[in-house]
Coordinates of C-alpha atoms in Angstrom, one line a residue:
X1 CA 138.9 151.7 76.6
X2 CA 141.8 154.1 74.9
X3 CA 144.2 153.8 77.5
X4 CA 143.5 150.4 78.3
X5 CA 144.6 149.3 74.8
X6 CA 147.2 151.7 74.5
X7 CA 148.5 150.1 78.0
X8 CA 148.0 146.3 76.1
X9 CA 149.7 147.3 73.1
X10 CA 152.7 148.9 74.2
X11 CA 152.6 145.4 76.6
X12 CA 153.0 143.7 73.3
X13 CA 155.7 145.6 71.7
X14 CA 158.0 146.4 74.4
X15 CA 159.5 142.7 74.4
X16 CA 159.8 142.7 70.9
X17 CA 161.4 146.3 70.9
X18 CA 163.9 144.5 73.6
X19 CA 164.6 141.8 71.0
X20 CA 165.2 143.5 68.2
X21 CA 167.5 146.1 70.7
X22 CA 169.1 143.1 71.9
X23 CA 170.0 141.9 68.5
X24 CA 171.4 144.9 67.5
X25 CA 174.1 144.7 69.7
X26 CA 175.5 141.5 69.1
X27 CA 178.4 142.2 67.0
X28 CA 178.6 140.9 63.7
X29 CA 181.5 137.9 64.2
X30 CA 184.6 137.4 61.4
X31 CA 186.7 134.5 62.0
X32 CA 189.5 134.1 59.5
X33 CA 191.6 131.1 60.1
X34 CA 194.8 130.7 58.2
X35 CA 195.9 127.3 56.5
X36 CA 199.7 126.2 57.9
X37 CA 200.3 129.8 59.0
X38 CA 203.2 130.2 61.6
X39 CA 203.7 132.2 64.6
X40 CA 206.9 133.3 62.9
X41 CA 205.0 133.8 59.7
X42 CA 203.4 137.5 60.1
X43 CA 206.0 140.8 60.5
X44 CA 203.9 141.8 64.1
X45 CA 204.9 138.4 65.3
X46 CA 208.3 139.1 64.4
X47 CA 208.8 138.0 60.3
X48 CA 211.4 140.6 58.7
X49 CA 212.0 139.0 55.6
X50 CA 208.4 139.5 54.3
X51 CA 205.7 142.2 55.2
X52 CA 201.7 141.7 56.2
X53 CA 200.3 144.9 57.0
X54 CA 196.9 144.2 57.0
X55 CA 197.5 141.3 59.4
X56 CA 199.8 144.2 61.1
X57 CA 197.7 146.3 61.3
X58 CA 195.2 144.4 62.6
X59 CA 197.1 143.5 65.6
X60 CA 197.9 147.1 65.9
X61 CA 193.8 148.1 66.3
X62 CA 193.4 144.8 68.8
X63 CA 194.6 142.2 71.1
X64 CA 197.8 140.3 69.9
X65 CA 198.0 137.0 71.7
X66 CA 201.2 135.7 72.9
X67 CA 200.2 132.2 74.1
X68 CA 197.3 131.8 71.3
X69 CA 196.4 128.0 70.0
X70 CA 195.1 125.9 68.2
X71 CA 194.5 122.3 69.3
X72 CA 196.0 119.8 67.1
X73 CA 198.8 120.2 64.3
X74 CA 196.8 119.5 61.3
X75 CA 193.8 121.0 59.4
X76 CA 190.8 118.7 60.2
X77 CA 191.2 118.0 64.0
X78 CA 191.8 121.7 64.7
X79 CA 188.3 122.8 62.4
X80 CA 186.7 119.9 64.1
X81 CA 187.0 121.1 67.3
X82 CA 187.0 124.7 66.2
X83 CA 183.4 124.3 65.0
X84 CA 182.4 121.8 67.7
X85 CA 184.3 123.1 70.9
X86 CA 185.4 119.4 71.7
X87 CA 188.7 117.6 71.0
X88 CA 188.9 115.7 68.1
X89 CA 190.5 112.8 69.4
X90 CA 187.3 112.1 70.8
X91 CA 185.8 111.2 68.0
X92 CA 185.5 109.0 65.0
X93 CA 187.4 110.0 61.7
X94 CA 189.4 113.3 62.8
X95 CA 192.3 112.7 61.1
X96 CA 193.5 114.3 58.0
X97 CA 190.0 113.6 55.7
X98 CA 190.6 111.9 52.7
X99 CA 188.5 113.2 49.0
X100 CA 185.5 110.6 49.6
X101 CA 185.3 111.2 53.2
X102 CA 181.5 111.4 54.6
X103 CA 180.9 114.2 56.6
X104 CA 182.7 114.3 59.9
X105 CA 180.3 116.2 61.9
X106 CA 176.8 114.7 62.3
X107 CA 174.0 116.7 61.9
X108 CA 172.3 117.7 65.1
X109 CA 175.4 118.7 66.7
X110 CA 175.9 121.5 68.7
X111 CA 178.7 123.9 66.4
X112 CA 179.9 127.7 66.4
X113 CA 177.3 128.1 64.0
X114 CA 174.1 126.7 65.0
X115 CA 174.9 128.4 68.4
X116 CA 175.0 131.7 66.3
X117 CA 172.4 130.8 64.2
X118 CA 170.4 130.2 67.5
X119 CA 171.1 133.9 68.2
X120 CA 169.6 135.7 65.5
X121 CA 172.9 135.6 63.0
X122 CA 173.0 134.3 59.3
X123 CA 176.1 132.3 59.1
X124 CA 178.4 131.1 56.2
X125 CA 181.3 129.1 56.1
X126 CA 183.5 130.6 52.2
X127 CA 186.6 128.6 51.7
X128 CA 188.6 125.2 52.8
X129 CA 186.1 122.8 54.3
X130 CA 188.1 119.5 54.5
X131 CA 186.1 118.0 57.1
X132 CA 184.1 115.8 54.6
X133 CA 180.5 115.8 52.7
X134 CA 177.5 113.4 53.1
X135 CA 176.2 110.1 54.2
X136 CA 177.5 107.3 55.4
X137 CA 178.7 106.4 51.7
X138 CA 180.7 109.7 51.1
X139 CA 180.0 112.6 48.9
X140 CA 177.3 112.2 46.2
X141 CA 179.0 114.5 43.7
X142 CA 176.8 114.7 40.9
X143 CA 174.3 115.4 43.4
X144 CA 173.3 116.8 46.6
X145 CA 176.5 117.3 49.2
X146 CA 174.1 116.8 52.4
X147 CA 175.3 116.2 55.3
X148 CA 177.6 118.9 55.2
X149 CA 177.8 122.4 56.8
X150 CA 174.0 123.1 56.0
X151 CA 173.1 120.3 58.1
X152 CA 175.4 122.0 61.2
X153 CA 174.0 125.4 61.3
X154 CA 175.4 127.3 58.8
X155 CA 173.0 129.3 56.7
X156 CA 175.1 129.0 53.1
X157 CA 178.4 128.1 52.2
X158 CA 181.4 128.2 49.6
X159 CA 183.3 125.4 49.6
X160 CA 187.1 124.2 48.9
X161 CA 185.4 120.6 49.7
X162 CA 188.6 118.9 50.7
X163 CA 192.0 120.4 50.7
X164 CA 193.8 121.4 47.4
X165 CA 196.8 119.0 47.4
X166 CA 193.0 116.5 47.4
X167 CA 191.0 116.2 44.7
X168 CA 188.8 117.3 43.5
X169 CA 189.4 120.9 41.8
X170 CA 186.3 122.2 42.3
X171 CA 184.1 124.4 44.7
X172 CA 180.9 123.3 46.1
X173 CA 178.2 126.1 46.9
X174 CA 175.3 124.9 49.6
X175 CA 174.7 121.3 48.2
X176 CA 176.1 120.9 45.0
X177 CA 179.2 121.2 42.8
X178 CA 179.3 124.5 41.1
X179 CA 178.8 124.6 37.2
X180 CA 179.1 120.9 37.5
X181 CA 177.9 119.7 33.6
X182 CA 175.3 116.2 33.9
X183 CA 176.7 115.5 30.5
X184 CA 180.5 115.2 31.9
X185 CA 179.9 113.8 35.7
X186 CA 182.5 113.5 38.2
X187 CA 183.9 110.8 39.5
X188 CA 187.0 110.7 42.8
X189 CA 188.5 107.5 43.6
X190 CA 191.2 106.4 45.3
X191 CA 192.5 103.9 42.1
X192 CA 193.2 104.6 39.1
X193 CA 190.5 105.0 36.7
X194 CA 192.1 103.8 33.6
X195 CA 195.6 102.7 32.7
X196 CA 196.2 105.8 30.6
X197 CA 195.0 108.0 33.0
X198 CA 197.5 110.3 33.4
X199 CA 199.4 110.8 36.5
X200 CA 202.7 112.7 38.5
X201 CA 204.4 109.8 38.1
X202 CA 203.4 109.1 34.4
X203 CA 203.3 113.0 33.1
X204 CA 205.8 113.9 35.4
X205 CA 207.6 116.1 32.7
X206 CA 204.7 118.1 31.9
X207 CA 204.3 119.5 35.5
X208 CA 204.8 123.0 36.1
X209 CA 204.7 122.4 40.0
X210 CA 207.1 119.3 40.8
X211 CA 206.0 116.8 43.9
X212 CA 208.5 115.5 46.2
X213 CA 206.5 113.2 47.8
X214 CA 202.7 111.8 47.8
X215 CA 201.3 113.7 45.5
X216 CA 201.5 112.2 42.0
X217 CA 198.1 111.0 41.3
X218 CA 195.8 113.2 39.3
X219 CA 197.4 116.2 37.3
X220 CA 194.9 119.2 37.2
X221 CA 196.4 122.9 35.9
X222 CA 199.6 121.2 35.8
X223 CA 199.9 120.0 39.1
X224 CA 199.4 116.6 40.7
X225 CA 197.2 115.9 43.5
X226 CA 196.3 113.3 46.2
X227 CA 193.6 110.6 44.6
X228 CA 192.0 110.3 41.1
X229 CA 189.1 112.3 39.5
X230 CA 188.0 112.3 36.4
X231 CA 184.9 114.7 34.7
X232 CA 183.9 117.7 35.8
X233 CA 185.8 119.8 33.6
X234 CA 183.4 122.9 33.7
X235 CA 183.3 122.9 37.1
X236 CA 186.9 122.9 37.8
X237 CA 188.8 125.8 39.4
X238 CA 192.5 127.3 38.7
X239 CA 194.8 127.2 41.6
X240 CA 195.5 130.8 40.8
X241 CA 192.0 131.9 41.6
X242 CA 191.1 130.6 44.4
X243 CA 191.9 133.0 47.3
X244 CA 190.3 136.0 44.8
X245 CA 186.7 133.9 45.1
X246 CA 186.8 133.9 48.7
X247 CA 187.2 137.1 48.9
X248 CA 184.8 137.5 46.5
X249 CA 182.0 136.1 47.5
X250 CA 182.6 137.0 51.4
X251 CA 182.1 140.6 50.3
X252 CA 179.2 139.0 48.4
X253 CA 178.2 138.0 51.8
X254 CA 178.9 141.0 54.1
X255 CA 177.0 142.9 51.6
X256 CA 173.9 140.7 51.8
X257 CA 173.7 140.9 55.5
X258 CA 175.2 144.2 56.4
X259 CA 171.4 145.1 58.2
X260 CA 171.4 141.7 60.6
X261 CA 174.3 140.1 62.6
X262 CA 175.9 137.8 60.6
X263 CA 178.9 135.5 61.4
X264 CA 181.3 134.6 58.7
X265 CA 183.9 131.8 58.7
X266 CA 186.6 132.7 56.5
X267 CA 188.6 129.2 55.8
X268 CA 191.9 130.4 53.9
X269 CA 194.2 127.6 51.5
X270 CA 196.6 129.7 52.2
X271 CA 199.3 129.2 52.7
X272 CA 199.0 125.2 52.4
X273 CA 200.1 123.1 49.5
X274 CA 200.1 123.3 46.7
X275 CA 201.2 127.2 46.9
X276 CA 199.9 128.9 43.6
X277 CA 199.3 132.0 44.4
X278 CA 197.9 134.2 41.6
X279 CA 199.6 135.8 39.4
X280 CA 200.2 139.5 40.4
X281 CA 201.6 138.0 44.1
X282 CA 204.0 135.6 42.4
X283 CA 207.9 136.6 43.2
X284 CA 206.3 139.7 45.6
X285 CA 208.8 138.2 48.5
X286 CA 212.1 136.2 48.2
X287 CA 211.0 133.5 49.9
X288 CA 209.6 131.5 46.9
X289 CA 205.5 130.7 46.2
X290 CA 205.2 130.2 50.2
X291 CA 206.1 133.6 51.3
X292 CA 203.8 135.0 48.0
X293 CA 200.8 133.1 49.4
X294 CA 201.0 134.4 52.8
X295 CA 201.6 138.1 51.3
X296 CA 198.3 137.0 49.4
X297 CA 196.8 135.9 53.0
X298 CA 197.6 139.5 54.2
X299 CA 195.8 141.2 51.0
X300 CA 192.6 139.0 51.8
X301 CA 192.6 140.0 55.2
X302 CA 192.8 143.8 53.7
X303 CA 189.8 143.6 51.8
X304 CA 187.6 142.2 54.5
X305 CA 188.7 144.9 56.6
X306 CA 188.6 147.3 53.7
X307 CA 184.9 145.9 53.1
X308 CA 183.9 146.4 56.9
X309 CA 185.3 149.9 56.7
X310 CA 183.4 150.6 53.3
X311 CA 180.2 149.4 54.8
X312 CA 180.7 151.1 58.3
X313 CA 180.3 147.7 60.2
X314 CA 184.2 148.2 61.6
X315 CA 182.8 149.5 65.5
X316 CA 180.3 146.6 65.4
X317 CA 182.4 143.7 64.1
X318 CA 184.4 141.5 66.6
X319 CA 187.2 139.9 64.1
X320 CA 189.4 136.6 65.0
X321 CA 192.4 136.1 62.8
X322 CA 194.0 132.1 64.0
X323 CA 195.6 129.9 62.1
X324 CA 194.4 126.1 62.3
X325 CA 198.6 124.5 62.6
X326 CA 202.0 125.6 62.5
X327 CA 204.1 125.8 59.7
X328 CA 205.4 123.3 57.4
X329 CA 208.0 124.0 54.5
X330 CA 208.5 120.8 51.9
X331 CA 204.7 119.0 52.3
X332 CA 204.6 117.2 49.0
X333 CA 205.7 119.7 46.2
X334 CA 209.1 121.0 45.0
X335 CA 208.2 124.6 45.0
X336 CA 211.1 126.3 46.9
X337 CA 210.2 126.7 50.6
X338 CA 213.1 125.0 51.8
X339 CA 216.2 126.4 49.3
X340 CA 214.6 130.2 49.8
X341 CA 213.7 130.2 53.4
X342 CA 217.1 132.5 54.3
X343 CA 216.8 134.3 57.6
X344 CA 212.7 133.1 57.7
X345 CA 211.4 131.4 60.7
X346 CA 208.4 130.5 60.2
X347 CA 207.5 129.3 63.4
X348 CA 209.6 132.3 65.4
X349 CA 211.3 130.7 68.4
X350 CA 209.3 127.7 69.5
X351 CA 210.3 124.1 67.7
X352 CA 208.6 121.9 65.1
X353 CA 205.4 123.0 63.1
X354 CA 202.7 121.0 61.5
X355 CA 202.3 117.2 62.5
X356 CA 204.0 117.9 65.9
X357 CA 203.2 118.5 69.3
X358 CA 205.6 120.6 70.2
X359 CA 204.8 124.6 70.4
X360 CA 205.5 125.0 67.0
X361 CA 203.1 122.8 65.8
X362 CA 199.8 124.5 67.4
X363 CA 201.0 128.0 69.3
X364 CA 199.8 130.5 66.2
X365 CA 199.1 133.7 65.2
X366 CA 196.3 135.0 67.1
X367 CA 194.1 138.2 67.1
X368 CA 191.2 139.8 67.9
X369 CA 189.9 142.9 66.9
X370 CA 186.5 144.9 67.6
X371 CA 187.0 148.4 67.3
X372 CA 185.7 150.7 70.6
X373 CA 185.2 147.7 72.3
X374 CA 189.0 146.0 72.9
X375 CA 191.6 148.1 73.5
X376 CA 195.1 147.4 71.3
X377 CA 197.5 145.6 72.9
X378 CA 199.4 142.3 73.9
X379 CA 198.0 139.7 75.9
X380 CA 200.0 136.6 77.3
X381 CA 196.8 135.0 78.2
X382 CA 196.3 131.2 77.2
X383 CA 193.1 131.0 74.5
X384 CA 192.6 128.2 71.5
X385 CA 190.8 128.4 68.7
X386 CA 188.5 125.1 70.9
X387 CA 187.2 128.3 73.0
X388 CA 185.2 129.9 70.2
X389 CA 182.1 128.0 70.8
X390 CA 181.5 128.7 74.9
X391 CA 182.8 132.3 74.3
X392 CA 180.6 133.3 71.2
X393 CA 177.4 131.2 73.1
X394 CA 178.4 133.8 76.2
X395 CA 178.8 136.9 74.3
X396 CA 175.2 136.1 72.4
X397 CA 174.1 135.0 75.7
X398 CA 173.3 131.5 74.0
X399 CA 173.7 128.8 77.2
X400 CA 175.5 125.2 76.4
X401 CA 174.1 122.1 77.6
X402 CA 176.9 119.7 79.6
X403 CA 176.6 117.5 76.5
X404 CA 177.8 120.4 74.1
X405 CA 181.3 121.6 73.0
X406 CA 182.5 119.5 75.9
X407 CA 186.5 121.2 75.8
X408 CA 185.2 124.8 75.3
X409 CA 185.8 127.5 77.8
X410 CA 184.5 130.7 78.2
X411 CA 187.2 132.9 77.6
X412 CA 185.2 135.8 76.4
X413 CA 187.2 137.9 79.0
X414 CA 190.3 137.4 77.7
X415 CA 189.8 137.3 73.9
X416 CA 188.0 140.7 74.3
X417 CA 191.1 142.2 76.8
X418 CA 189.1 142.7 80.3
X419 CA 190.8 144.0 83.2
X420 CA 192.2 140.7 84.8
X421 CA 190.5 138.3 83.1
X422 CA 191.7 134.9 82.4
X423 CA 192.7 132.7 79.8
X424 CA 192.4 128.7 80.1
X425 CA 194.3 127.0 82.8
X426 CA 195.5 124.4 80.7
X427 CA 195.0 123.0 76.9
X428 CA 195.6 119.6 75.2
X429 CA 197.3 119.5 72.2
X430 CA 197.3 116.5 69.4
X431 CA 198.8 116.3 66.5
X432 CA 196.2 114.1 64.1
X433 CA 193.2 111.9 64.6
X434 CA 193.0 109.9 68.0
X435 CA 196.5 108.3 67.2
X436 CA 197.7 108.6 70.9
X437 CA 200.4 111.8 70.7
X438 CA 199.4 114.6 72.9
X439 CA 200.7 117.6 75.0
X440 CA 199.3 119.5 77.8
X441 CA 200.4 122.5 79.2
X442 CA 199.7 123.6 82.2
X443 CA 200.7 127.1 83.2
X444 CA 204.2 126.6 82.0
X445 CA 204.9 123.2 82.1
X446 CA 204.4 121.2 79.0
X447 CA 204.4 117.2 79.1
X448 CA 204.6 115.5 75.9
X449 CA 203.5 111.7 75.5
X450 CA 203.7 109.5 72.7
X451 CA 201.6 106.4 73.0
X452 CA 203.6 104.8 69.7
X453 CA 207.0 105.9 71.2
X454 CA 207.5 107.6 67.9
X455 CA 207.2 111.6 66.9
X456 CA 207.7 113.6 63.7
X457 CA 211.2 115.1 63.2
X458 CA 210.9 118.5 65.3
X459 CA 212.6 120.7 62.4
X460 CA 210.0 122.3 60.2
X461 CA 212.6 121.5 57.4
X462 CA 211.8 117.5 57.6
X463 CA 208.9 116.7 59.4
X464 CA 207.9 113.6 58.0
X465 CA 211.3 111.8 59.5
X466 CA 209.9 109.8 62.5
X467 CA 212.3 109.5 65.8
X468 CA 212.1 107.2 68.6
X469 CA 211.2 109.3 71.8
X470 CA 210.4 108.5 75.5
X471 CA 206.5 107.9 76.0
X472 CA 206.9 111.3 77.9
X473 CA 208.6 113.7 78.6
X474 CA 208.8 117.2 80.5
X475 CA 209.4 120.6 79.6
X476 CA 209.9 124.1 81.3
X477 CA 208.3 126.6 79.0
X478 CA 209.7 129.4 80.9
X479 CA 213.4 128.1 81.1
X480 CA 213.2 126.1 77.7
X481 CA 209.9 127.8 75.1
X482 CA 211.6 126.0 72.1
X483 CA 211.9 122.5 74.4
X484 CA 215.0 121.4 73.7
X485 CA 215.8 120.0 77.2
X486 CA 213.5 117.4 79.0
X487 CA 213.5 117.8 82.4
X488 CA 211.2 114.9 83.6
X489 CA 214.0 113.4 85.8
X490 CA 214.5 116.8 87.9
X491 CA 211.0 116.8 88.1
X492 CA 209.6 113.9 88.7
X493 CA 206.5 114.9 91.3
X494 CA 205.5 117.7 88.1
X495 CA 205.3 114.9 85.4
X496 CA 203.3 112.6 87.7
X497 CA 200.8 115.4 88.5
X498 CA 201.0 115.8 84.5
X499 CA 200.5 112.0 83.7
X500 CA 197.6 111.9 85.7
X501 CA 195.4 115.2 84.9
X502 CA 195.6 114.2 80.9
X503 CA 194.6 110.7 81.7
X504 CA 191.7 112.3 83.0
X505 CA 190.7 114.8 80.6
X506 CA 191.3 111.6 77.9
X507 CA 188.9 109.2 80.2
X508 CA 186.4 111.8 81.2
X509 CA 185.3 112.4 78.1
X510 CA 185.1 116.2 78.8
X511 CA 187.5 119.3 80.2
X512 CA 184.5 122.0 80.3
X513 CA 183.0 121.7 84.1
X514 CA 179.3 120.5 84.5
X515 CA 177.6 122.5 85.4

């Protein structure tokens, strides 16, 4: 009976060896996206009036992608279908989310997370959320934040709930408002909540950040802000602070989980408005408060990697550095981006930046790193940030159903530097919401069309000007990267082709082939 039981035993714990193997090897997964971060905007992209030599040197142990995107020119669209793997314009409330917006993504969807989570990982989601908190009525501040990433597969989180040029100042951890005192409740609205309730435009003298446009509502820590909040005055953050706690408590994290695979999405402010960067990074470049925030982007990225390093989880950690739009210099505050951007190009040779479709606006920084496993170097290969989802689910060997992450490729190939691999043959770009402005490229042809015949100003230096343009129009990449010259007319046959393969991808509801 020995060997027979011995025989039935090791029967039993073989598959569970095999699992736990298995488990072992999936890396542990980093993403760290950026907030209005350039292609221009990093020194190994080709910045050489500031320095990032964490970001450097990250690129300089990984794969630095040439042709790297994100899919739409502002922050909620591109974290929608980051986490989702599907474009937002197809759904319901992508645009730019306002303080009080419900959450976006419905519980019971398919995200990066819950795919990971499906895995074996813990997953966490420390930073800018901005993609809106609970039911149909909007956020319940004084008490629990459900729906909100909890509800989508993410284990914890540490939220910037909206973005910080929104109210309200404070960070959310899991469900609730942190340090949030019953006996002084918050309150957002989008009126005021009392006629001495002091605003931008009332206070306006005792600012110590100026607004040029749009954001003169609330003053917090001497700054004005989109919407009205009143309350919650323990619970409320300095601007100052903000990228310290995220680094903070995603060491907190790592730490935790060093043993298991875990998957960490590190959601940056930096380096949008209102740039405050703390105190010991303020005048560190001479290109005003937005060159000192993305100097304190680089130091953030350092101690992640320093914290990897420390733990020895470098060789088993696969790390994505993106950034979720282009650039954008005066966005609502007087704080010296424009008068101090010198020689600076913050979105290196390609035109427009945030709000815009052209390569500017959505062609980022992007790199991937995973020490023994991709070899450094440069890749022109198309990826987007969309791909996440159906790349992670193929590395974890997680399978997608045809209803899931319906834009998301498997590029796992490219984004990890395999012998002849391939990118994405082609990628949709937006700007915000579902408003009807796209571009797709294909190989190196780019058509632009504009539903409302209208488009942002393609200068980063006044990109809320709107210009009459064509419905499309037709650009060379190759011939033209910064698309100054539209060459629909020569090209007729090309735009047609164009016209009619985004038509399709719009109508079909779906890019990613079923399978």
């Amino acid at each position: 009976m020995r060997p027979v039981l011995t025989v039935l035993l090791c029967s039993l714990l073989v598959p569970t060896f095999l699992e736990a193997k298995e488990k072992q090897s999936n890396p542990n997964i980093i993403v760290i996206m950026a907030d209005d971060l350039g292609y221009g905007d990093v020194s190994c992209y080709g910045a050489t009036e500031l320095k990032t030599p964490h970001i450097d040197q990250l690129a300089a142990d990984g794969l630095r992608f040439t042709s790297g995107y994100c899919s739409a020119s502002t922050c909620t669209p591109t974290r929608y279908s980051m986490l989702t793997g599907t474009y937002a314009f197809r759904g319901k409330r992508t645009g730019i989310a306002p303080p009080n917006s419900p959450a976006i993504i419905k519980p019971g969807t398919e995200t990066i997370a819950s795919l990971l989570k499906r895995a074996g990982y813990t997953t966490a989601v420390i930073g800018k959320w901005h993609l809106g908190l609970g039911g149909k009525g909007g956020p319940d501040w004084n008490g629990q934040l459900k729906p909100g990433p909890l509800e989508i597969g993410f284990d914890t989180c540490f939220l910037l709930p909206t973005t910080n040029d929104r109210v309200p100042q404070v960070y959310v951890q899991d469900h609730r408002v942190l340090n949030l005192d019953p006996a002084d409740p918050l309150w957002v609205g989008t009126k005021k909540p009392s006629p001495d309730h002091p605003t931008g435009k009332t206070h306006r003298h005792t600012l110590k950040m100026d607004w040029s446009h749009g954001h003169n509502s609330t003053i917090h820590n001497g700054i004005s802000r989109i919407g009205f909040y009143t309350g919650g005055h323990a619970a409320r953050f300095r601007d100052e602070d903000v990228a310290d706690k995220w680094v903070e408590k995603s060491v907190e994290f790592i730490e935790q989980h060093q043993n298991e695979p875990f998957f960490l999405f590190f959601s940056s402010h930096d380096i949008h408005v209102p740039r405050m960067p703390h105190e010991r990074f303020q005048g560190k470049t001479k290109l005003g408060f937005r060159g000192d925030s993305i100097v304190q982007l680089d130091w953030c990225v350092g101690e992640l990697m320093k914290t990897l390093d420390r733990l020895k989880l470098a060789d088993n950690t696969l790390v994505v550095f993106c950034s979720d739009n282009g650039p954008v210099l005066d966005d609502g505050y007087k704080d010296g981006a424009i008068e101090k951007i010198g020689k600076h190009r913050a979105a290196g040779p390609y035109t427009g930046g945030k709000y815009s479709v052209y390569e500017g606006g959505t062609r980022t920084p992007f790199i991937t790193r995973w020490k023994g496993r991709i070899q450094p170097g440069i890749s022109d290969q198309l990826v987007c940030t969309i791909d996440l989802p159906a790349s992670l689910a193929a590395l974890t060997k997680q399978g997608l159903s045809d209803g899931e992450c319906r834009d998301s490729f498997n590029v796992l190939g490219a984004l990890l530097g395999e012998n002849k691999a391939k990118g994405r043959d082609h990628l949709v770009q937006q700007n915000n919401g579902n408003n009807g402005t796209y571009a797709l490229r294909v190989g190196n042809w780019k058509l632009h069309r504009y539903d409302r015949k209208s488009a942002r100003n393609v200068t980063v230096e006044a990109q809320l000007a709107n210009t009459k343009v064509p419905q499309f129009q037709l650009f060379n990449l190759t011939d033209d990267p910064a698309e100054k010259t539209d060459v629909l007319a020569e090209y007729p046959e090309v735009a047609e082709r164009l016209k009619t393969q985004l038509a399709k991808i719009i109508e079909d509801g779906r890019s990613r082939p079923k399978k």
